[in-house]
Amino acid sequence: MRGRDQDTGEYLGESRSQNRREALEILALGEQLVDLTPAQLARLPIPEGLLEHIEYSKRITSHGARKRQLAFLAKQMRREEDETLDAIRNALDANSETSRREVAIMHRMERWRERLLAEGDVALAELLDEHPEADRQALRTLVRNALAEKAKNKPPRAYREIYQVLRNLMLVPLLAGLDAGSDDEDEDEDEEADDDAQE
């Protein structure tokens, strides 16, 4: 039981409700980690021992057993330093921002594809203004083929290819830029480490 400060009358230590809130936050974080793909987990600064518990939790499908395992995972997470959990949360926030940007770009690519099919050369000219590196003739051919496929009720091969071309124009450069940014950060950290070593 918590005591009180004899001079001020204030409670010493954290309240039970505060402890419960923190425990529930860690449980929610654990559930979030278990729902991630292996590739997403690999991007996070998760200690090896904790990663094993997360991977084990992913394999459990029974509702009751999964609930118990998540509670056990949360217990293991509470043993980690606050800095470790904060680093995981920060990395998750950064990844979710990247995911939101990717989804927004995918919706944009879908809209461009529909515009190319509906408006033809007018939309193509606007797309080339934004992306002058695009191949006008290849896109024009793909649009023509996609319309023909649709008219003849054929499989939408050209329709899918238009999306791939748009993906290479819009999404791939974004992802490459994000990777380059993380490489720059790694290089900065390496340089700082080298400076510290020289001192």
C-alpha positions as a printed Julia matrix, in Angstrom:
199×3 Matrix{Float64}:
   0.0     0.0     0.0
   1.25    3.48   -0.8
   2.23    5.75    2.02
   1.75    9.48    2.46
   4.31   12.19    2.98
   3.96   13.16    6.65
   4.71   16.83    5.96
   2.56   17.48    2.87
  -0.01   14.69    3.11
   0.58   13.8    -0.58
   0.63   10.2    -1.7
   4.07    8.72   -2.38
   4.7     6.84   -5.63
   2.37    6.29   -8.58
  -1.3     5.63   -8.06
  -2.84    2.26   -8.86
  -4.91    3.83  -11.62
  -1.74    5.32  -13.16
  -0.02    1.93  -13.02
  -3.08    0.32  -14.63
  -3.15    2.93  -17.43
   0.53    2.3   -18.17
  -0.01   -1.48  -18.14
  -2.91   -1.13  -20.6
  -0.81    1.11  -22.87
   1.95   -1.5   -22.94
  -0.61   -4.25  -23.65
  -1.98   -2.19  -26.57
   1.57   -1.67  -27.86
   2.18   -5.42  -27.64
  -1.0    -6.15  -29.62
   0.09   -3.63  -32.23
   3.51   -5.29  -32.55
   1.98   -8.77  -32.88
  -0.21   -7.51  -35.77
   2.81   -6.26  -37.78
   4.36   -8.18  -40.65
   7.91   -9.58  -40.22
   9.21   -6.87  -42.57
   7.6    -4.14  -40.46
   8.98   -5.66  -37.26
  12.47   -5.77  -38.77
  12.41   -1.97  -39.1
  11.81   -1.47  -35.38
  14.46   -1.34  -32.62
  13.1    -4.38  -30.75
  15.48   -6.31  -28.46
  16.1    -9.9   -29.58
  14.53  -11.49  -26.49
  11.35   -9.46  -26.89
  11.2   -10.22  -30.61
  11.08  -13.96  -29.82
   8.02  -13.42  -27.57
   6.33  -11.36  -30.31
   6.98  -14.02  -32.96
   5.67  -16.74  -30.64
   2.53  -14.67  -29.96
   1.89  -14.4   -33.71
   1.65  -18.21  -33.99
  -1.13  -18.56  -31.4
  -4.61  -18.55  -32.93
  -6.86  -19.74  -30.07
  -8.62  -16.69  -28.58
  -8.06  -17.56  -24.91
  -4.47  -18.69  -25.4
  -3.71  -15.6   -27.47
  -5.12  -13.33  -24.75
  -2.94  -15.03  -22.13
   0.12  -14.83  -24.38
  -0.47  -11.11  -25.03
  -0.67  -10.54  -21.27
   2.62  -12.45  -20.88
   4.17  -10.39  -23.7
   3.07   -7.16  -21.97
   4.68   -8.42  -18.74
   7.96   -9.0   -20.62
   7.71   -5.55  -22.2
   7.26   -3.91  -18.78
  10.67   -5.31  -17.84
  12.28   -3.29  -20.65
  13.72    0.17  -20.07
  11.37    3.1   -20.76
  13.84    4.33  -23.39
  13.51    1.02  -25.3
   9.71    1.22  -25.36
   9.83    4.9   -26.35
  12.18    4.07  -29.23
   9.76    1.37  -30.43
   6.81    3.8   -30.22
   8.71    6.51  -32.1
   9.71    4.08  -34.85
   6.1     2.86  -35.11
   4.88    6.46  -35.47
   7.43    7.11  -38.22
   6.43    3.89  -40.04
   2.72    4.69  -39.79
   3.38    8.15  -41.29
   5.24    6.49  -44.17
   2.37    4.04  -44.64
  -0.16    6.88  -44.75
   1.91    8.61  -47.43
   2.17    5.39  -49.44
  -1.61    4.86  -49.29
  -2.24    8.46  -50.37
   0.09    8.01  -53.35
  -1.6     4.72  -54.28
  -4.98    6.47  -54.33
  -3.43    9.2   -56.46
  -2.11    6.59  -58.92
  -5.58    5.03  -59.15
  -7.08    8.44  -59.94
  -4.43    9.08  -62.61
  -5.12    5.7   -64.22
  -8.85    6.43  -64.36
  -8.2     9.9   -65.79
  -5.87    8.5   -68.46
  -8.57    6.06  -69.53
 -11.38    8.63  -69.43
  -9.61   11.77  -70.75
  -6.86   10.31  -72.95
  -4.28   12.78  -74.28
  -5.5    15.67  -72.08
  -4.73   13.71  -68.9
  -1.53   12.33  -70.43
  -0.27   15.87  -71.14
  -0.92   16.87  -67.51
   0.83   13.74  -66.25
   3.86   14.5   -68.44
   3.96   18.05  -67.05
   4.31   16.55  -63.56
   6.57   13.69  -64.64
   8.53   14.64  -67.77
  10.58   11.44  -67.48
   7.49    9.35  -68.36
   7.4     7.62  -71.76
   4.54    9.31  -73.64
   4.32    6.71  -76.41
   4.38    3.7   -74.07
   1.65    5.2   -71.88
  -0.49    6.12  -74.89
  -0.19    2.52  -76.16
  -1.08    1.07  -72.75
  -4.14    3.32  -72.48
  -5.31    2.3   -75.96
  -4.75   -1.42  -75.13
  -6.54   -1.12  -71.77
  -9.59    0.43  -73.46
  -9.58   -2.32  -76.09
  -9.33   -5.0   -73.37
 -12.29   -3.5   -71.56
 -14.37   -3.28  -74.76
 -13.64   -6.93  -75.63
 -14.05   -8.14  -72.03
 -10.47   -9.44  -71.98
  -8.21   -9.78  -68.9
  -6.98   -6.32  -67.82
  -3.26   -6.79  -68.54
  -2.61   -3.29  -69.93
  -4.81   -1.81  -67.19
  -2.45   -3.34  -64.59
   0.63   -2.26  -66.53
  -0.54    1.38  -66.43
  -0.62    1.1   -62.64
   2.95   -0.32  -62.62
   4.19    2.56  -64.78
   2.51    5.08  -62.46
   3.96    3.27  -59.43
   7.47    3.59  -60.88
   6.88    7.28  -61.52
   5.34    8.2   -58.16
   5.88    5.66  -55.4
   9.32    4.19  -56.11
  11.09    7.61  -55.96
   9.35    8.34  -52.64
  10.49    5.03  -51.12
  14.0     5.5   -52.47
  14.09    8.96  -50.89
  13.0     7.56  -47.53
  15.67    4.83  -47.69
  18.31    7.42  -48.63
  17.19    9.56  -45.69
  17.63    6.67  -43.26
  21.06    5.92  -44.81
  22.05    9.57  -44.26
  20.99    9.31  -40.61
  23.04    6.12  -40.22
  26.06    7.86  -41.76
  25.61   10.84  -39.41
  25.49    8.48  -36.44
  28.61    6.67  -37.71
  30.46    9.99  -38.11
  29.44   11.05  -34.58
  30.66    7.72  -33.24
  33.97    8.17  -35.08
  34.34   11.69  -33.64
  33.65   10.38  -30.14
  36.21    7.6   -30.62
  38.86   10.11  -31.77
  38.27   12.31  -28.74
